[in-house]
Coordinates of C-alpha atoms in Angstrom, one line a residue:
A1383 CA 2.2 -11.9 9.2
G1384 CA 3.7 -9.5 11.6
P1385 CA 5.6 -11.8 14.0
G1386 CA 7.0 -13.9 11.1
L1387 CA 8.2 -10.8 9.2
L1388 CA 9.8 -9.1 12.1
R1389 CA 11.2 -11.8 14.5
L1390 CA 14.9 -11.1 13.7
A1391 CA 17.1 -14.1 12.7
G1392 CA 20.3 -15.3 14.4
H1393 CA 21.4 -15.1 18.0
P1394 CA 20.6 -11.6 19.3
A1395 CA 22.9 -9.6 21.3
P1396 CA 21.7 -8.5 24.7
T1397 CA 20.4 -5.3 23.2
A1398 CA 18.5 -6.9 20.5
A1399 CA 15.6 -8.4 22.6
P1400 CA 13.9 -5.0 23.2
L1401 CA 14.3 -4.2 19.6
G1402 CA 12.6 -7.5 18.5
R1403 CA 9.8 -7.0 21.0
S1404 CA 9.2 -3.4 19.7
A1405 CA 9.3 -4.5 16.2
F1406 CA 6.9 -7.3 17.0
R1407 CA 4.4 -5.0 18.8
G1408 CA 4.8 -2.6 16.1
S1409 CA 3.9 -5.0 13.3
I1410 CA 0.9 -6.2 15.3
W1411 CA -0.4 -2.6 15.8
M1412 CA 0.2 -1.7 12.2
V1413 CA -1.2 -4.8 10.6
F1414 CA -4.3 -4.6 12.9
N1415 CA -4.8 -1.0 11.9
A1416 CA -4.3 -1.7 8.3
I1417 CA -6.9 -4.5 8.3
A1418 CA -9.4 -2.3 10.1
T1419 CA -8.8 0.5 7.6
R1420 CA -9.2 -1.8 4.6
F1421 CA -12.6 -2.9 6.0
L1422 CA -13.6 0.7 6.1
S1423 CA -12.2 1.3 2.6
L1424 CA -14.0 -1.9 1.3
A1425 CA -17.3 -0.6 2.9
A1426 CA -16.9 2.7 1.2
T1427 CA -16.0 1.0 -2.1
V1428 CA -19.1 -1.2 -1.8
L1429 CA -21.5 1.6 -1.1
L1430 CA -20.1 4.2 -3.4
G1431 CA -19.7 1.6 -6.1
R1432 CA -23.6 1.1 -5.9
W1433 CA -24.5 4.9 -5.5
L1434 CA -22.1 6.7 -7.8
L1435 CA -21.7 6.6 -11.6
T1436 CA -19.0 4.5 -13.3
S1437 CA -17.4 7.6 -14.6
D1438 CA -17.2 9.1 -11.1
F1439 CA -14.7 6.5 -10.2
G1440 CA -12.8 7.4 -13.4
V1441 CA -12.7 11.0 -12.2
Y1442 CA -11.7 10.2 -8.7
G1443 CA -8.9 7.7 -10.0
L1444 CA -7.5 10.3 -12.4
A1445 CA -7.6 13.2 -9.9
M1446 CA -5.9 11.0 -7.2
S1447 CA -3.3 9.8 -9.7
M1448 CA -2.5 13.5 -10.7
S1449 CA -2.3 14.3 -7.0
A1450 CA 0.1 11.5 -6.3
M1451 CA 2.3 12.4 -9.2
A1452 CA 2.5 16.0 -8.0
G1453 CA 3.3 14.5 -4.6
V1454 CA 7.0 14.3 -5.7
L1455 CA 7.1 17.6 -3.7
R1456 CA 5.2 16.4 -0.7
D1457 CA 7.1 17.2 2.6
G1458 CA 10.3 17.8 0.6
G1459 CA 11.3 14.2 1.6
V1460 CA 12.2 15.3 5.2
R1461 CA 9.6 13.2 6.9
Q1462 CA 11.3 10.0 6.0
L1463 CA 14.6 11.6 6.8
L1464 CA 13.3 12.4 10.3
V1465 CA 12.3 8.8 10.7
R1466 CA 15.6 7.5 9.7
E1467 CA 17.7 10.1 11.7
H1468 CA 15.5 9.8 14.7
H1469 CA 18.6 10.4 17.0
R1470 CA 18.9 13.9 15.5
H1471 CA 15.2 14.8 15.7
D1472 CA 15.5 17.8 18.0
E1473 CA 18.4 19.2 15.9
L1474 CA 16.5 18.9 12.6
V1475 CA 12.8 19.3 13.4
G1476 CA 12.5 23.0 13.2
S1477 CA 14.1 23.2 9.7
A1478 CA 12.4 20.1 8.6
F1479 CA 8.9 21.4 9.5
Y1480 CA 9.2 24.7 7.6
M1481 CA 10.8 23.1 4.7
A1482 CA 8.0 20.5 4.5
L1483 CA 5.4 23.2 4.9
A1484 CA 7.0 25.2 2.0
F1485 CA 7.1 22.2 -0.3
N1486 CA 3.6 21.1 0.6
T1487 CA 2.3 24.6 -0.2
L1488 CA 4.1 24.4 -3.5
T1489 CA 2.4 20.9 -4.0
G1490 CA -1.0 22.5 -3.5
A1491 CA -0.2 25.2 -5.9
A1492 CA 0.9 22.8 -8.5
L1493 CA -2.3 20.8 -8.1
A1494 CA -4.4 23.8 -8.5
F1495 CA -2.4 24.8 -11.6
L1496 CA -3.1 21.3 -13.1
A1497 CA -6.7 21.7 -12.5
N1498 CA -6.8 24.1 -15.4
F1499 CA -5.7 21.4 -17.9
S1500 CA -8.1 18.6 -16.8
S1501 CA -9.5 18.6 -20.3
F1502 CA -6.3 16.9 -21.6
W1503 CA -7.5 13.5 -20.1
T1504 CA -11.1 13.5 -21.3
D1505 CA -13.2 14.9 -24.2
D1506 CA -16.2 15.3 -21.9
P1507 CA -16.3 19.0 -20.6
S1508 CA -18.5 18.0 -17.5
K1509 CA -16.1 15.3 -16.5
A1510 CA -13.2 17.7 -17.0
T1511 CA -14.9 20.1 -14.6
D1512 CA -15.4 17.3 -12.1
V1513 CA -11.6 16.4 -12.2
A1514 CA -10.8 20.0 -11.7
R1515 CA -13.0 20.3 -8.6
V1516 CA -11.6 17.2 -7.0
L1517 CA -8.0 18.5 -7.7
L1518 CA -8.8 21.8 -5.9
V1519 CA -10.0 20.0 -2.8
I1520 CA -6.9 17.8 -2.7
A1521 CA -4.8 21.0 -3.3
I1522 CA -6.2 22.6 -0.2
C1523 CA -5.2 19.6 1.9
Q1524 CA -1.6 19.7 1.1
P1525 CA -0.4 22.4 3.5
L1526 CA -3.0 21.3 6.1
N1527 CA -1.3 17.8 6.2
T1528 CA 2.1 19.1 7.2
P1529 CA 1.8 19.4 11.0
G1530 CA 0.3 15.9 11.4
A1531 CA 2.8 14.3 9.1
M1532 CA 5.8 15.8 10.8
L1533 CA 4.5 15.0 14.3
Q1534 CA 3.9 11.5 13.2
A1535 CA 7.6 11.2 12.1
R1536 CA 8.8 11.4 15.7
L1537 CA 6.4 8.7 16.9
L1538 CA 7.6 6.4 14.0
G1539 CA 11.2 7.2 14.7
G1540 CA 10.8 6.2 18.3
M1541 CA 8.9 3.0 17.3
R1542 CA 5.7 4.2 19.1
F1543 CA 3.5 2.4 16.7
G1544 CA 0.4 2.1 18.9
P1545 CA -0.5 5.8 18.9
V1546 CA 0.2 6.0 15.2
S1547 CA -2.0 3.0 14.4
F1548 CA -4.8 4.4 16.8
L1549 CA -4.8 7.8 15.3
A1550 CA -4.6 6.5 11.7
G1551 CA -7.6 4.3 12.3
I1552 CA -9.8 7.2 13.5
S1553 CA -8.6 9.3 10.6
A1554 CA -9.7 6.4 8.3
C1555 CA -13.1 6.4 10.0
I1556 CA -13.5 10.2 9.2
R1557 CA -12.4 9.7 5.7
F1558 CA -14.4 6.7 4.6
G1559 CA -17.3 7.4 6.9
G1560 CA -17.5 10.9 5.6
A1561 CA -17.4 9.7 2.1
I1562 CA -20.2 7.2 2.7
L1563 CA -22.5 9.9 4.4
L1564 CA -21.9 12.4 1.7
A1565 CA -22.5 10.0 -1.2
G1566 CA -25.5 8.5 0.7
F1567 CA -27.3 11.8 0.8
W1568 CA -25.9 13.8 -2.1
A1569 CA -24.5 11.2 -4.6
D1570 CA -26.1 13.0 -7.6
E1571 CA -25.0 16.5 -6.6
L1572 CA -21.5 15.7 -5.4
G1573 CA -20.4 12.7 -7.6
A1574 CA -16.7 12.2 -7.2
L1575 CA -16.3 14.9 -4.7
A1576 CA -17.8 12.6 -2.1
F1577 CA -14.4 10.8 -2.1
V1578 CA -12.3 13.9 -1.2
L1579 CA -14.4 16.3 0.8
P1580 CA -13.6 14.6 4.1
L1581 CA -9.9 15.0 3.5
P1582 CA -9.5 18.5 5.1
A1583 CA -11.2 17.2 8.3
C1584 CA -8.6 14.2 8.4
A1585 CA -5.7 16.6 8.1
V1586 CA -7.0 18.8 11.0
F1587 CA -7.7 15.7 13.1
E1588 CA -4.3 14.3 12.6
W1589 CA -2.6 17.6 13.5
I1590 CA -4.5 17.6 16.9
G1591 CA -4.1 14.0 17.6
F1592 CA -0.4 13.7 16.9
W1593 CA 0.2 16.9 18.9
Y1594 CA -1.6 15.3 21.7
Y1595 CA 0.9 12.5 21.9
N1596 CA 4.0 14.7 21.2
R1597 CA 3.2 18.0 22.7
E1598 CA 5.9 19.3 20.3
R1599 CA 5.5 22.8 19.1
M1600 CA 7.7 22.5 16.2
W1601 CA 6.2 25.4 14.5
S1602 CA 7.6 27.6 17.2
R1603 CA 11.2 26.5 16.3
S1604 CA 13.4 28.5 14.1
P1605 CA 13.0 27.6 10.4
E1606 CA 16.9 27.9 9.9
P1607 CA 16.6 28.2 6.1
A1608 CA 20.4 27.8 5.9
R1609 CA 19.9 24.1 6.7
W1610 CA 17.3 23.6 3.9
R1611 CA 19.9 23.0 1.2
G1612 CA 21.7 20.4 3.2
L1613 CA 18.4 18.6 4.0
L1614 CA 17.4 18.7 0.4
A1615 CA 20.6 17.2 -0.6
Q1616 CA 19.9 14.3 1.7
S1617 CA 16.2 14.0 0.6
V1618 CA 16.5 14.5 -3.1
W1619 CA 16.4 10.9 -3.8
I1620 CA 13.4 10.5 -1.4
L1621 CA 11.6 13.0 -3.6
V1622 CA 12.5 11.1 -6.7
G1623 CA 11.4 7.9 -5.0
S1624 CA 8.2 9.4 -4.0
F1625 CA 7.4 10.3 -7.5
A1626 CA 8.4 6.8 -8.6
I1627 CA 6.0 5.3 -6.0
A1628 CA 3.2 7.4 -7.4
M1629 CA 4.2 6.1 -10.9
L1630 CA 3.9 2.6 -9.7
N1631 CA 0.7 2.8 -7.7
W1632 CA -1.2 5.5 -9.7
G1633 CA 0.6 6.2 -13.0
A1634 CA -1.4 3.8 -15.1
N1635 CA -4.6 5.8 -14.8
P1636 CA -3.5 9.2 -16.3
A1637 CA -1.4 7.2 -18.9
L1638 CA -4.5 5.2 -19.8
A1639 CA -6.7 8.4 -19.8
A1640 CA -4.3 10.3 -21.9
T1641 CA -4.2 7.6 -24.7
S1642 CA -7.7 6.4 -24.5
K1643 CA -9.7 9.5 -23.5
D1644 CA -12.2 7.1 -22.0
L1645 CA -13.0 7.7 -18.3
D1646 CA -15.2 4.6 -18.2
L1647 CA -12.3 2.4 -19.1
V1648 CA -10.1 4.2 -16.6
A1649 CA -12.9 3.6 -14.0
V1650 CA -12.9 -0.2 -14.6
Y1651 CA -9.2 -0.5 -14.6
F1652 CA -8.9 1.7 -11.5
F1653 CA -11.7 -0.2 -9.7
A1654 CA -10.0 -3.6 -10.3
Y1655 CA -6.6 -2.2 -9.2
N1656 CA -8.2 -0.6 -6.1
I1657 CA -9.7 -4.0 -5.1
V1658 CA -6.3 -5.9 -5.6
I1659 CA -4.1 -3.3 -3.8
Q1660 CA -6.0 -3.8 -0.6
V1661 CA -3.6 -6.8 0.0
G1662 CA -0.6 -4.6 -0.7
I1663 CA -1.8 -1.8 1.6
I1664 CA -2.4 -4.2 4.5
L1665 CA 1.0 -5.8 4.2
S1666 CA 3.6 -3.8 2.4
A1667 CA 2.8 -0.1 3.2
N1668 CA 2.4 -0.6 7.0
I1669 CA 5.0 -3.3 7.5
G1670 CA 7.4 -1.0 5.6
Q1671 CA 7.0 1.6 8.3
V1672 CA 8.1 -1.0 10.8
L1673 CA 10.9 -2.6 8.7
V1674 CA 12.8 0.6 8.0
P1675 CA 13.5 1.5 11.6
A1676 CA 14.1 -2.1 12.5
F1677 CA 16.6 -2.7 9.7
S1678 CA 18.3 0.6 10.5
R1679 CA 19.3 -0.7 13.9
L1680 CA 20.9 -3.8 12.3
R1681 CA 23.1 -1.9 9.9
A1682 CA 26.2 -2.8 12.0
E1683 CA 25.3 -6.5 12.0
P1684 CA 25.3 -7.6 8.4
D1685 CA 24.8 -11.3 9.0
R1686 CA 21.7 -10.6 11.1
L1687 CA 20.4 -8.1 8.6
R1688 CA 20.7 -10.5 5.7
A1689 CA 19.0 -13.3 7.6
A1690 CA 16.2 -10.9 8.7
T1691 CA 15.7 -9.8 5.0
L1692 CA 15.3 -13.4 3.9
R1693 CA 13.0 -14.2 6.7
A1694 CA 10.9 -11.1 5.8
L1695 CA 10.7 -12.2 2.2
R1696 CA 9.6 -15.8 3.0
Q1697 CA 7.0 -14.7 5.4
L1698 CA 5.6 -11.8 3.4
M1699 CA 5.2 -13.9 0.2
L1700 CA 3.8 -16.8 2.3
V1701 CA 1.0 -14.4 3.2
A1702 CA 0.8 -12.1 0.1
A1703 CA 0.5 -14.9 -2.5
P1704 CA -2.6 -16.8 -1.1
L1705 CA -4.3 -13.5 -0.2
S1706 CA -3.8 -12.0 -3.6
L1707 CA -4.8 -15.2 -5.5
G1708 CA -7.5 -15.9 -3.1
L1709 CA -9.0 -12.5 -3.7
A1710 CA -8.7 -13.1 -7.4
V1711 CA -10.6 -16.4 -7.4
T1712 CA -13.4 -15.1 -5.1
F1713 CA -13.9 -11.7 -6.6
P1714 CA -16.6 -12.8 -9.4
P1715 CA -19.1 -14.1 -6.9
L1716 CA -18.2 -11.2 -4.6
E1717 CA -18.8 -8.8 -7.3
R1718 CA -22.1 -10.4 -8.1
L1719 CA -23.1 -10.3 -4.4
L1720 CA -22.1 -6.7 -3.7
W1721 CA -22.5 -4.8 -7.0
E1722 CA -25.0 -7.1 -8.9
G1723 CA -23.0 -7.2 -12.0
R1724 CA -22.3 -3.4 -12.2
W1725 CA -18.5 -4.1 -12.1
E1726 CA -18.5 -7.4 -13.9
R1727 CA -16.2 -6.0 -16.5
A1728 CA -13.6 -5.7 -13.7
A1729 CA -13.6 -9.3 -12.7
D1730 CA -11.1 -10.8 -15.2
A1731 CA -8.8 -7.8 -14.6
V1732 CA -8.9 -8.6 -10.8
R1733 CA -7.8 -12.1 -11.5
V1734 CA -4.9 -11.0 -13.7
M1735 CA -3.7 -8.4 -11.2
G1736 CA -4.1 -10.8 -8.3
L1737 CA -1.8 -13.3 -10.0
L1738 CA 1.0 -10.8 -10.5
Y1739 CA 0.7 -8.3 -7.7
P1740 CA 2.4 -10.4 -5.0
F1741 CA 5.9 -9.6 -6.5
V1742 CA 5.1 -5.8 -6.0
V1743 CA 4.1 -6.4 -2.4
T1744 CA 7.3 -8.2 -1.6
L1745 CA 9.3 -5.4 -3.1
V1746 CA 8.9 -3.6 0.1
V1747 CA 11.5 -5.7 1.9
P1748 CA 14.5 -4.9 -0.4
L1749 CA 13.3 -1.3 -0.6
S1750 CA 13.1 -1.1 3.3
L1751 CA 16.6 -2.5 3.3
L1752 CA 17.9 0.2 0.9
Q1753 CA 16.2 2.9 3.0
A1754 CA 17.6 1.7 6.2
R1755 CA 21.0 1.8 4.7
G1756 CA 20.5 5.3 3.4
S1757 CA 20.8 4.1 -0.2
F1758 CA 18.1 6.5 -1.4
R1759 CA 19.5 6.8 -5.0
A1760 CA 19.2 3.0 -5.6
W1761 CA 15.8 3.0 -3.7
A1762 CA 14.4 5.7 -6.1
A1763 CA 15.9 4.0 -9.3
V1764 CA 14.3 0.7 -8.5
I1765 CA 10.8 2.2 -8.0
T1766 CA 11.3 4.4 -11.0
I1767 CA 12.0 1.5 -13.3
S1768 CA 9.0 -0.5 -12.0
G1769 CA 6.6 2.5 -12.1
G1770 CA 7.8 3.5 -15.5
L1771 CA 7.3 0.1 -16.9
S1772 CA 3.8 -0.1 -15.4
M1773 CA 2.9 3.2 -17.0
A1774 CA 4.4 2.2 -20.3
G1775 CA 2.1 -0.8 -20.2
A1776 CA -0.9 1.4 -19.6
C1777 CA 0.1 3.7 -22.4
L1778 CA 0.5 0.8 -24.8
G1779 CA -2.7 -0.7 -23.7
G1780 CA -4.7 2.4 -24.2
V1781 CA -3.4 2.6 -27.7
L1782 CA -4.0 -1.0 -28.6
F1783 CA -7.1 -2.0 -26.7
A1784 CA -9.3 1.2 -26.0
G1785 CA -12.8 0.4 -27.4
T1786 CA -12.3 -3.3 -27.7
P1787 CA -13.9 -6.1 -25.6
G1788 CA -11.9 -7.0 -22.5
A1789 CA -9.8 -3.9 -22.7
A1790 CA -9.2 -3.5 -19.0
T1791 CA -8.2 -7.2 -18.8
N1792 CA -5.7 -6.9 -21.6
I1793 CA -4.3 -3.7 -20.0
A1794 CA -4.0 -5.5 -16.7
W1795 CA -1.8 -8.2 -18.4
L1796 CA 0.6 -5.5 -19.8
T1797 CA 0.9 -3.5 -16.6
G1798 CA 1.0 -6.6 -14.4
I1799 CA 3.7 -8.5 -16.3
L1800 CA 5.9 -5.3 -16.6
G1801 CA 5.4 -4.1 -13.1
G1802 CA 5.6 -7.6 -11.4
A1803 CA 8.6 -8.8 -13.4
S1804 CA 10.6 -5.8 -12.8
A1805 CA 9.7 -5.9 -9.0
F1806 CA 10.9 -9.5 -9.0
V1807 CA 14.2 -8.8 -10.8
A1808 CA 14.8 -5.7 -8.5
T1809 CA 14.3 -8.0 -5.4
M1810 CA 16.8 -10.4 -6.7
V1811 CA 19.5 -7.8 -7.7
I1812 CA 19.2 -5.9 -4.5
G1813 CA 19.6 -9.2 -2.5
V1814 CA 22.8 -10.1 -4.5
R1815 CA 24.3 -6.6 -4.0
R1816 CA 23.7 -6.9 -0.2
G1817 CA 25.5 -10.2 0.0
I1818 CA 22.4 -12.6 -0.3
P1819 CA 22.9 -15.5 -2.8
L1820 CA 20.6 -15.4 -5.6
G1821 CA 19.4 -18.9 -4.9
D1822 CA 18.4 -18.0 -1.4
S1823 CA 16.4 -15.0 -2.6
I1824 CA 14.6 -17.0 -5.2
S1825 CA 13.8 -19.9 -2.8
A1826 CA 12.4 -17.3 -0.3
T1827 CA 10.2 -15.6 -3.0
L1828 CA 8.9 -18.0 -5.6
P1829 CA 7.7 -21.2 -3.9
A1830 CA 4.7 -19.7 -2.1
W1831 CA 3.6 -17.9 -5.2
V1832 CA 3.9 -20.9 -7.4
L1833 CA 1.8 -23.0 -5.0
A1834 CA -0.9 -20.2 -4.8
A1835 CA -1.0 -19.9 -8.6
V1836 CA -1.3 -23.7 -8.9
A1837 CA -4.1 -23.7 -6.2
S1838 CA -6.0 -21.0 -8.1
L1839 CA -6.2 -22.8 -11.5
P1840 CA -8.7 -25.6 -10.6
V1841 CA -10.7 -23.1 -8.6
I1842 CA -11.0 -20.7 -11.5
G1843 CA -12.0 -23.7 -13.8
L1844 CA -14.6 -24.9 -11.3
D1845 CA -16.1 -21.5 -11.0
D1846 CA -16.4 -20.7 -14.6
S1847 CA -17.8 -24.2 -15.5
I1848 CA -20.0 -25.1 -12.6
L1849 CA -20.3 -22.6 -9.8
S1850 CA -21.1 -19.6 -12.1
H1851 CA -24.7 -20.7 -12.0
W1852 CA -24.9 -20.7 -8.2
H1853 CA -26.2 -18.1 -5.9
P1854 CA -23.4 -15.7 -5.1
V1855 CA -23.2 -16.5 -1.3
P1856 CA -22.5 -20.3 -1.6
R1857 CA -20.5 -19.6 -4.7
F1858 CA -18.2 -17.2 -2.8
F1859 CA -17.7 -19.6 0.1
A1860 CA -17.2 -22.6 -2.2
T1861 CA -14.4 -20.8 -4.2
G1862 CA -12.8 -19.5 -1.0
V1863 CA -12.9 -22.9 0.8
V1864 CA -11.6 -24.9 -2.1
F1865 CA -8.7 -22.5 -2.7
T1866 CA -7.7 -22.4 0.9
L1867 CA -7.7 -26.2 1.2
I1868 CA -5.7 -26.7 -1.9
F1869 CA -3.1 -24.1 -1.0
A1870 CA -2.9 -25.3 2.6
L1871 CA -2.3 -28.8 1.5
L1872 CA 0.4 -27.8 -1.1
A1873 CA 2.1 -25.6 1.5
R1874 CA 2.0 -28.4 4.2
V1875 CA 3.7 -30.7 1.8
C1876 CA 6.1 -28.4 0.0
L1877 CA 6.8 -25.5 2.5
E1878 CA 6.9 -27.2 5.9
A1879 CA 10.0 -25.3 6.9
H1880 CA 8.4 -21.9 6.0
L1881 CA 5.3 -22.8 8.0
R1882 CA 7.3 -23.8 11.0
E1883 CA 9.4 -20.6 10.7
W1884 CA 6.2 -18.6 10.8
L1885 CA 4.6 -20.7 13.6
A1886 CA 7.7 -20.1 15.8
S1887 CA 7.0 -16.5 15.7
A1888 CA 3.2 -16.6 16.0
P1889 CA 1.5 -15.5 19.3
A1890 CA 2.0 -18.3 21.8
R1891 CA -1.7 -18.9 22.4
A1892 CA -2.4 -19.5 18.6
R1893 CA 0.5 -21.9 18.0
P1894 CA -1.2 -25.3 19.3
L1895 CA -4.4 -24.5 17.3
V1896 CA -2.6 -23.6 14.1
S1897 CA -0.1 -26.5 14.5
R1898 CA -3.0 -28.8 14.7
L1899 CA -4.8 -27.4 11.7
L1900 CA -1.7 -27.6 9.6
L1901 CA -0.8 -31.1 10.9
L1902 CA 2.6 -30.0 12.1
P1903 CA 3.9 -32.5 14.7
G1904 CA 6.4 -31.2 17.2
A1905 CA 5.5 -27.5 16.5
P1906 CA 6.7 -25.0 19.1
K1907 CA 4.3 -24.4 22.0

C-alpha cells in the first residue's frame, strides 16, 4: 500500500526525487510497524477476550472513550504544529514543550475529575468503581507522555520515520505484552486495569527512546509563555479536530453507555469496532503521518498535489476495501476458532462495520491535504461532523435497541451509515474545493469498494448456508480464499488501470511475481 500511496504523480522537479524516496521509505517503515503492532494488539485481544469478563471490555472501552474525549487538551495541539512547521522547530520547541506539558497536566486533572462521575454511565456500583480506577491510571500518564511526544515531533517533521517506527514497535510490545502478562496472572484481581497498567512504562520508554535519537533537552529551553497565546491561536483548530477525532473513533461508547446503561452491550459494540478499526490503524493513522509532511512540500505545486491526492485515494481504497470486507466475511469462523462463541454476538456487527468502514479510512487523504495546507478549521469541521453523526447514531441506537436481540448489529448500521456517508461526502467536497473534479474523486474512491462489497455477498451466503457447519479452520480458509479470488478477478477485469498504477510503485523484486498472479501482461519490471 505504501508505495502506491506515496509515489507522487507527474513529472517531478529535480528536488522531488529525494522527497519521493523519503516518503516511500517512510510509508514502508510506518506500514510495517503498524502491521506488527496490530498483530500484538490482536494477540492481546485474543487472550484478554478469553481471560477477562465481557463487562471488563465495556469498562475499558468506556474509560478509553472518556480519555479520548478529554484528549481535546492533549499537547495543546502544538505537536502537530511542530511537525508542520518543521523549519521553525528550534524557534518554537521551548515554548511548545512547556505549553504541551501544561495542557497535558490539565488533561490528567480533567480525567481524574471525571473519575468521580463514572456512575453516570452504569447502574452497577462495582463497574463504576472499575471505570474510575482505569481513568485514574490514564490520567497519570498524560503529563508523562509529553517529552516522548514532543521529541517524536522533530523526527516526524524531518521525515525520519525509521526511528519513529522502531520505537513505536517496542512501545507496543511493552503495552500489549504487559497487558497479556498482567491478565494472565491476575485477571480476576485486575480486570480492566490489565489494559492500562503498562501505559506509564510506555510513556517513560518513549521519553528515553526518542531522546536517544534527538539528544534534545527541550525542557532546558525557556518556556517563553508570551508565545503561548500565538501558538494557541494557530493550534486551536487542531484541538477542536483532536476532539472530533475522539468523537469519530470513540464517541459511540459513552453515548451508547449513557442511553443504555448496559456495559455488556457497550462491550459487544466496542469489541466489534475494535476488530474492524485494525484496518484503519494499519492504513490511515500511520500513512497520515507520512502524507502530511509529503503534501506540505507540494503546496507550491498544485497540479502535482491534486494528482498525488487522487493517486492516494485510489491506492488506499484499493487496499482498504478488500481488507475491511475480507475481515468482515472471515470473522465468524475466526471468532469461533479464537473465542469459541464467547463474542458471537459481535459477528454481525463486524460484518456491518466492515462494509462501511473503508470510507472512514480513505478520509485520511483529504484530511492530510487540509492539514498540509494549514486549513485546520476545515479539517476540524469535517471530523466534527462525521464524529457527531456517529455519536448521534449510537445515542439513537441505545434508545431504540437496548435490550433487544441484535442490538449491537442495529447500532452498527446506524453509526456506520451516518459515519461512512459523511466521510464519503466530505472526501468529495474537499476534493472539489481543491480543484479536483467530482467525477475524478468518485472514480478514485467508489469502484474498489463496490467490487469488494459485491465479492463479499456470495461468500456471506455460502458461509451462512453451508460452511457454518464446518470446523473453524477450514471454514476460515474457505471464506478467505473464495473472497480473495472473487475480488481479484473483479479487480483484474474492472480495475486494471488501478492495479497497474499500484504495481508501477511496488518494490521492483515483487513486480514480476505480482504481475503474473494478476495476469497483467506488459507490467513494469
